[in-house]
Every structure is written in structure tokens, then in C-alpha cells.
PDB file of C-alpha atoms in Angstrom:
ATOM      1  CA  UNK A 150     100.665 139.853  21.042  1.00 43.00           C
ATOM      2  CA  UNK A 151     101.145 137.126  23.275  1.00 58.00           C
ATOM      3  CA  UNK A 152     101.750 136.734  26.763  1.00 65.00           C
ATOM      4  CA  UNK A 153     102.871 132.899  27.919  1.00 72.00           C
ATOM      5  CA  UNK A 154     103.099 131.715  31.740  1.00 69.00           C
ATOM      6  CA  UNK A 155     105.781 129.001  32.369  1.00 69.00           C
ATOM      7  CA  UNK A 156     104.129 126.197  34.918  1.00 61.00           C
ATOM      8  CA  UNK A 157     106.459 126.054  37.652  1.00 59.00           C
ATOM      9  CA  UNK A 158     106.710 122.849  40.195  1.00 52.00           C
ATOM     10  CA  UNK A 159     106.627 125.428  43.170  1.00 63.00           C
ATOM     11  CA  UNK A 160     103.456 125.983  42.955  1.00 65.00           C
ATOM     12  CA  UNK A 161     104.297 129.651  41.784  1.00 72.00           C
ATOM     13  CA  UNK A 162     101.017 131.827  41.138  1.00 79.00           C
ATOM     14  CA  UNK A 163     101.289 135.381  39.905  1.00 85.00           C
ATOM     15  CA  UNK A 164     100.068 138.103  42.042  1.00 87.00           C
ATOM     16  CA  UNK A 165      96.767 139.701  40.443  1.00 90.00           C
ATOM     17  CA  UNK A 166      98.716 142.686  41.002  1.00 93.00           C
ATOM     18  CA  UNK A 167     101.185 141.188  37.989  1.00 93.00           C
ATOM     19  CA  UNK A 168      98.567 139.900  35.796  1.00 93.00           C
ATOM     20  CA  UNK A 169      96.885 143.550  35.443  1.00 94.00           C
ATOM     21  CA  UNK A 170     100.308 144.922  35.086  1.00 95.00           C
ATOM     22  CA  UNK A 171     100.727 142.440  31.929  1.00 95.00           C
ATOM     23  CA  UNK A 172      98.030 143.597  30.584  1.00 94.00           C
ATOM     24  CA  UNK A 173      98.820 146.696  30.138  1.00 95.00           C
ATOM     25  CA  UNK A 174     102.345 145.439  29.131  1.00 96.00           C
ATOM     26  CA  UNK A 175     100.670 143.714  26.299  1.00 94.00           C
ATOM     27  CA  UNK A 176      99.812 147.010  24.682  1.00 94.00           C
ATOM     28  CA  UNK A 177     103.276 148.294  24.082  1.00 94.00           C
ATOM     29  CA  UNK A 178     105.588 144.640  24.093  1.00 94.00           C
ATOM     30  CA  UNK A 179     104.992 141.550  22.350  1.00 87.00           C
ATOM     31  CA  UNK A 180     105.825 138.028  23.234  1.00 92.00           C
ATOM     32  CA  UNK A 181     105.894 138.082  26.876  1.00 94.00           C
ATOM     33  CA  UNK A 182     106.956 135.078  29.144  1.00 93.00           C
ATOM     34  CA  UNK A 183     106.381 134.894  32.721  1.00 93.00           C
ATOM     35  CA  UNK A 184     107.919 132.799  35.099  1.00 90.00           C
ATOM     36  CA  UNK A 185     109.594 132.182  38.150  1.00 89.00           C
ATOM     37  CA  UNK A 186     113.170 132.496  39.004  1.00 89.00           C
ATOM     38  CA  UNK A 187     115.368 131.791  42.084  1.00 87.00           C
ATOM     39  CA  UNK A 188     118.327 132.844  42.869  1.00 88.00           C
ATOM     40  CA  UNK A 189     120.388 132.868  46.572  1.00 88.00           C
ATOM     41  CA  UNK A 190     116.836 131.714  48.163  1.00 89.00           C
ATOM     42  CA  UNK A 191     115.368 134.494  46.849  1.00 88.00           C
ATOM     43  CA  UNK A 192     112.060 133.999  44.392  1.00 88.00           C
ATOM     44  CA  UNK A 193     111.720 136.546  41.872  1.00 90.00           C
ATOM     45  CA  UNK A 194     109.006 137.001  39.137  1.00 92.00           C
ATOM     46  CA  UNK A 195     110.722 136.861  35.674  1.00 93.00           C
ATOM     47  CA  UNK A 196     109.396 138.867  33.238  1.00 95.00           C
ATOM     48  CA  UNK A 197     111.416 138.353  29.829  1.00 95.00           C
ATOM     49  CA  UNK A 198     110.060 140.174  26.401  1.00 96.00           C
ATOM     50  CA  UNK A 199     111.594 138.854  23.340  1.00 95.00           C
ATOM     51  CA  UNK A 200     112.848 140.375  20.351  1.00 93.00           C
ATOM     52  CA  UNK A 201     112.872 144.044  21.647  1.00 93.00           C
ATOM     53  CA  UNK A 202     113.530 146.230  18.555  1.00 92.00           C
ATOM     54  CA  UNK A 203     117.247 147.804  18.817  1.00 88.00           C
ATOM     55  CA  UNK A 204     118.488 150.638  17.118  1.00 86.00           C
ATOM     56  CA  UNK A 205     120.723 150.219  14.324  1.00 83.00           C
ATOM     57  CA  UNK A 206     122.636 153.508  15.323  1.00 81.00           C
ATOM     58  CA  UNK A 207     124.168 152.037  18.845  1.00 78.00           C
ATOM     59  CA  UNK A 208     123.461 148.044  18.058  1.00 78.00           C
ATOM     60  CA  UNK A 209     124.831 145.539  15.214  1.00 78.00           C
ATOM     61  CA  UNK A 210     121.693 143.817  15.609  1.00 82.00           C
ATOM     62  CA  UNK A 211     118.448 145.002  15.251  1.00 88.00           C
ATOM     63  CA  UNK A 212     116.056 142.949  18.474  1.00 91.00           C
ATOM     64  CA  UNK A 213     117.524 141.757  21.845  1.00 90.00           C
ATOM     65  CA  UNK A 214     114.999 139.389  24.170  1.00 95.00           C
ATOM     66  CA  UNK A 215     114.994 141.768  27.676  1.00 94.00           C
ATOM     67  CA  UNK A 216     114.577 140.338  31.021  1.00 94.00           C
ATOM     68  CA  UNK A 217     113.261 141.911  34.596  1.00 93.00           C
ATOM     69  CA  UNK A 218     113.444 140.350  37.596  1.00 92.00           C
ATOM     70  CA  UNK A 219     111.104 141.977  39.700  1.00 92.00           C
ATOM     71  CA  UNK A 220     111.718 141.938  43.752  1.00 88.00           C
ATOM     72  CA  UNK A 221     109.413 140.412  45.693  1.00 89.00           C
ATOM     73  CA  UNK A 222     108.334 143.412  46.964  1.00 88.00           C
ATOM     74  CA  UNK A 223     107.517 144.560  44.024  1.00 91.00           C
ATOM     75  CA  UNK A 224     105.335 147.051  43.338  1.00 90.00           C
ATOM     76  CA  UNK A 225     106.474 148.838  46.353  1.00 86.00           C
ATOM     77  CA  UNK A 226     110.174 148.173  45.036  1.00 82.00           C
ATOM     78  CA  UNK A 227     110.594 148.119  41.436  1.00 84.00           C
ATOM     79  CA  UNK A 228     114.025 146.409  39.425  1.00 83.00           C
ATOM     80  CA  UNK A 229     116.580 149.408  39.024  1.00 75.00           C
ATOM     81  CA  UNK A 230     117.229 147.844  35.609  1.00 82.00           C
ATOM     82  CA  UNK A 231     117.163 144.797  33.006  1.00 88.00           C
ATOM     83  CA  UNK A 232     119.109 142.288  31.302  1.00 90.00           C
ATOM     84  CA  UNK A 233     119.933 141.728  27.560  1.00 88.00           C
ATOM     85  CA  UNK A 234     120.378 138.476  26.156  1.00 88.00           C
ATOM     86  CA  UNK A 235     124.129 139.642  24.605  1.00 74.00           C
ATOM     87  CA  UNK A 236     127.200 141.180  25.853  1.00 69.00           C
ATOM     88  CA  UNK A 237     127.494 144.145  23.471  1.00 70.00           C
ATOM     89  CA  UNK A 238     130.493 146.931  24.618  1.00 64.00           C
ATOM     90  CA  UNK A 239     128.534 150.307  24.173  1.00 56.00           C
ATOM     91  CA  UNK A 240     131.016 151.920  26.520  1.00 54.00           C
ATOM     92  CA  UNK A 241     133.202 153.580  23.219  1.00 53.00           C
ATOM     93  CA  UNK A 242     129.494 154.855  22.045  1.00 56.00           C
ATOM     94  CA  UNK A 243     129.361 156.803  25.585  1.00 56.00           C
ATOM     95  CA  UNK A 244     126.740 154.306  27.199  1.00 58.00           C
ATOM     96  CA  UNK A 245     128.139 153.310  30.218  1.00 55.00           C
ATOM     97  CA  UNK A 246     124.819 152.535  31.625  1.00 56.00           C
ATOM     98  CA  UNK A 247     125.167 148.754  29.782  1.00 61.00           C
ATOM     99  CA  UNK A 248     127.962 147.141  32.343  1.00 65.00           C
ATOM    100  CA  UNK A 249     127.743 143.725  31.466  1.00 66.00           C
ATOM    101  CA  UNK A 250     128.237 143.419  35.540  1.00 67.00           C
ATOM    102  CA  UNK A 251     125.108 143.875  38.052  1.00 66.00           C
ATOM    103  CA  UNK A 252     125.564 146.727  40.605  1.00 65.00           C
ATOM    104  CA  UNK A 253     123.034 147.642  43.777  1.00 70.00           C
ATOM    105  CA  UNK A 254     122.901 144.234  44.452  1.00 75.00           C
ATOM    106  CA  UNK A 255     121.158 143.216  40.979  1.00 80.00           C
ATOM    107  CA  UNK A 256     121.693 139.485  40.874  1.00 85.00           C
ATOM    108  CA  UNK A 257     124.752 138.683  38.274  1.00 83.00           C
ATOM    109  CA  UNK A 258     123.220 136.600  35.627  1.00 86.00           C
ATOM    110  CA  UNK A 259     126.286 136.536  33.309  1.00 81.00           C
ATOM    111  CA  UNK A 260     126.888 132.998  33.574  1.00 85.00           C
ATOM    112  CA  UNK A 261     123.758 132.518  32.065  1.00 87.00           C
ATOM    113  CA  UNK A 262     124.096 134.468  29.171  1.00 85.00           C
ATOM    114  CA  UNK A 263     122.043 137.635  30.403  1.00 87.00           C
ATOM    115  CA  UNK A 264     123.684 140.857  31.056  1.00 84.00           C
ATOM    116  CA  UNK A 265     123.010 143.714  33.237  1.00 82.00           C
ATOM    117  CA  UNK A 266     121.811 147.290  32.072  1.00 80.00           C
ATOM    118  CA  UNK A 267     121.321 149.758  34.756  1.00 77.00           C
ATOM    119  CA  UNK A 268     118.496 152.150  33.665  1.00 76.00           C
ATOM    120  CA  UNK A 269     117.648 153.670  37.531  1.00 64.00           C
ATOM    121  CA  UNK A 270     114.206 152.831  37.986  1.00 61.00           C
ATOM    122  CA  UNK A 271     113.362 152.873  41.290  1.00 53.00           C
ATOM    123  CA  UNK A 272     116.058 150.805  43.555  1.00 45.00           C
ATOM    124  CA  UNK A 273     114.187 147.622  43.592  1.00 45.00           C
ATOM    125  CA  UNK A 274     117.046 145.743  44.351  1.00 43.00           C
ATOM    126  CA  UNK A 275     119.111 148.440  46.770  1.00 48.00           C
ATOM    127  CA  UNK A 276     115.851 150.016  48.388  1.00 49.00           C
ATOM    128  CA  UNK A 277     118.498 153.353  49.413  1.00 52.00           C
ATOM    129  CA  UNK A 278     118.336 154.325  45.605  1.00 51.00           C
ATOM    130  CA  UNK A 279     116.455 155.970  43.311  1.00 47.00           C
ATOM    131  CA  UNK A 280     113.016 155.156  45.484  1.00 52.00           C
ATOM    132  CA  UNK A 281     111.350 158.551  44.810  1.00 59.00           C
ATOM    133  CA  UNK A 282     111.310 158.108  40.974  1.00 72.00           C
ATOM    134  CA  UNK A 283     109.452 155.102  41.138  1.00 78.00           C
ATOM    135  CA  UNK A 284     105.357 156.039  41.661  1.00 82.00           C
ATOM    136  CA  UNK A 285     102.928 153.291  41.596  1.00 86.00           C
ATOM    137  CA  UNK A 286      99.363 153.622  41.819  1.00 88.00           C
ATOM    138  CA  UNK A 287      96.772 151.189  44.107  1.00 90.00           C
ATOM    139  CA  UNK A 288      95.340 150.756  40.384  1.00 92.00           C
ATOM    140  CA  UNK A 289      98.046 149.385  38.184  1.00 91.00           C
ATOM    141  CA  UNK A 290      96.651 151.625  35.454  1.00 91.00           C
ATOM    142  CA  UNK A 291      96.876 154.808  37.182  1.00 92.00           C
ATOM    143  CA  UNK A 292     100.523 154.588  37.956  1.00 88.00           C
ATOM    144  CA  UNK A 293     104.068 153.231  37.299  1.00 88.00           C
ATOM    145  CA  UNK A 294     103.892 149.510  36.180  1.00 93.00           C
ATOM    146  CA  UNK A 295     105.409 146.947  33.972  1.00 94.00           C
ATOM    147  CA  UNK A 296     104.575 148.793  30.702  1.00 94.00           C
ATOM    148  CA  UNK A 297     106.592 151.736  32.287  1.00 90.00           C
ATOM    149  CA  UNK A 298     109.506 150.128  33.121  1.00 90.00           C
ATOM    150  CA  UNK A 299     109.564 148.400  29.685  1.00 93.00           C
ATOM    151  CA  UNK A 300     108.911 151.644  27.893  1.00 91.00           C
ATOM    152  CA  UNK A 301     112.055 153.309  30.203  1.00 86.00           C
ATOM    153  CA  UNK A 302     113.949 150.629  29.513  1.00 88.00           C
ATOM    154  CA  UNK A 303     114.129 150.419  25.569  1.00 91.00           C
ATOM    155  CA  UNK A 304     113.798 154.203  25.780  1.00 87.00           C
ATOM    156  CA  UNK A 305     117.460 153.978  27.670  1.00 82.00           C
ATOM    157  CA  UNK A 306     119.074 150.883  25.654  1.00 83.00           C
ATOM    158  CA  UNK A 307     117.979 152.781  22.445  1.00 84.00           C
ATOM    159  CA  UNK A 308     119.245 156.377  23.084  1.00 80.00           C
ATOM    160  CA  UNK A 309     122.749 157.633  22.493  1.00 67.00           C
TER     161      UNK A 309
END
């Protein structure tokens, strides 16, 4: 398993907060890259897994590279969902969860070639939503973290 950290010219530095967090991210994702994104003047922490295994039930494919952009209040506030690297329609399968559009003010990252997939977990984005389902701990190992979120996540994008 690997975890990479793209240098940044911003001086960006990840919170130790994050680095425990990919830790224990590490045990259940491979190939983890970590870097910085901005977007409207906001700085988010970019968290993007590649090759998360798909199933071959809902997907034509069978691995998708999945992205979080965590808030910068995050762990208080956690993303309410993820992007996927393609634009699959899994509305005919009953999935209308994958939009292809970002709602709760999710940044829209279409033009970029990621797409939005609302999984509800926690309202990290739209801090009225969802905030009692997210429960992080003072120790990242003890609570909700990054490893939850990814397990949630492909749990969701995977299910029927």
C-alpha cells in the first residue's frame, strides 16, 4: 500500500490530524495521493484513492480512482460525498445517489473529469445536513475518519 503527498508551492502541510487518519486509511485502500486543492478561494485537502474495485453487477468496469475533498473544517465537518473519475448513468439501475452534478454546495468538478456521488456522510459541505451521522473521536482511531468515509463510500457506489 502506498500513500504519496503531492509538494504543493503554497506551502500546504497536512494537519497531524490527516496524517493519523491516513494511516488508518492505509489499512483498507491502496494507492493514496494527498494533495491540495483550491477552488472559489477555498483550500481543501484532496484525498484521491485509485483504482477502487467496482462491482461488475452495477459497473462496466471493474476499478474507478475516488476523490474527497475534505472541508477545511474537517474533522468537525466531514465531505457529504465523493467523486468518480467517469460519468457512468446508474439512474436506470435505481441509483440515483450517482448525479453526475454536485448538490449541498459540493464543488462541481465536472469540467475536470470528476463526478459527484452523494453518499450522506455528514454535511461537510452544507453544515444543516446530515451532521448527527457523522461522529469523530479526539483520537482518530476511536471514531469516524478517513477509513470510514472510504469504507461508506465504496459500500454505497457498490450496492444496488
Amino acid at each position: 500500500m502506498t500513500i504519496k503527498i503531492k509538494p504543493n508551492s503554497s506551502g500546504f502541510q497536512l494537519q497531524p490530524r490527516i496524517i493519523a487518519e491516513l494511516k488508518i486509511l492505509e489499512t483498507v485502500a491502496q494507492n493514496i495521493i494527498v494533495g491540495c486543492k483550491h477552488i472559489d478561494g477555498i483550500q481543501y485537502t484532496a484525498i484521491l484513492i485509485k483504482g477502487m474495485p467496482l462491482s461488475s453487477r452495477k459497473f462496466a468496469v471493474s476499478h474507478t480512482d475516488l476523490l474527497f475533498l475534505l472541508p477545511p473544517d474537517y474533522p468537525r465537518l466531514p465531505p457529504i460525498g465523493c467523486y468518480l473519475n467517469y460519468p457512468w448513468n446508474t439512474v436506470g439501475q435505481g441509483d440515483h445517489h450517482f448525479t453526475q452534478q454536485s448538490y449541498y454546495g459540493a464543488p462541481f468538478l465536472g469540467e475536470n473529469g470528476w463526478y459527484w456521488y452523494c453518499v450522506g456522510l455528514g454535511g461537510g459541505f452544507n453544515q444543516n445536513r446530515w451532521l448527527n451521522a457523522w461522529r469523530p473521536n479526539i483520537h482518530a482511531e476511536n471514531g469516524h475518519n478517513l477509513a470510514t468515509l472510504f469504507i461508506t463510500a465504496r459500500h454505497a457506489i457498490n450496492t444496488d
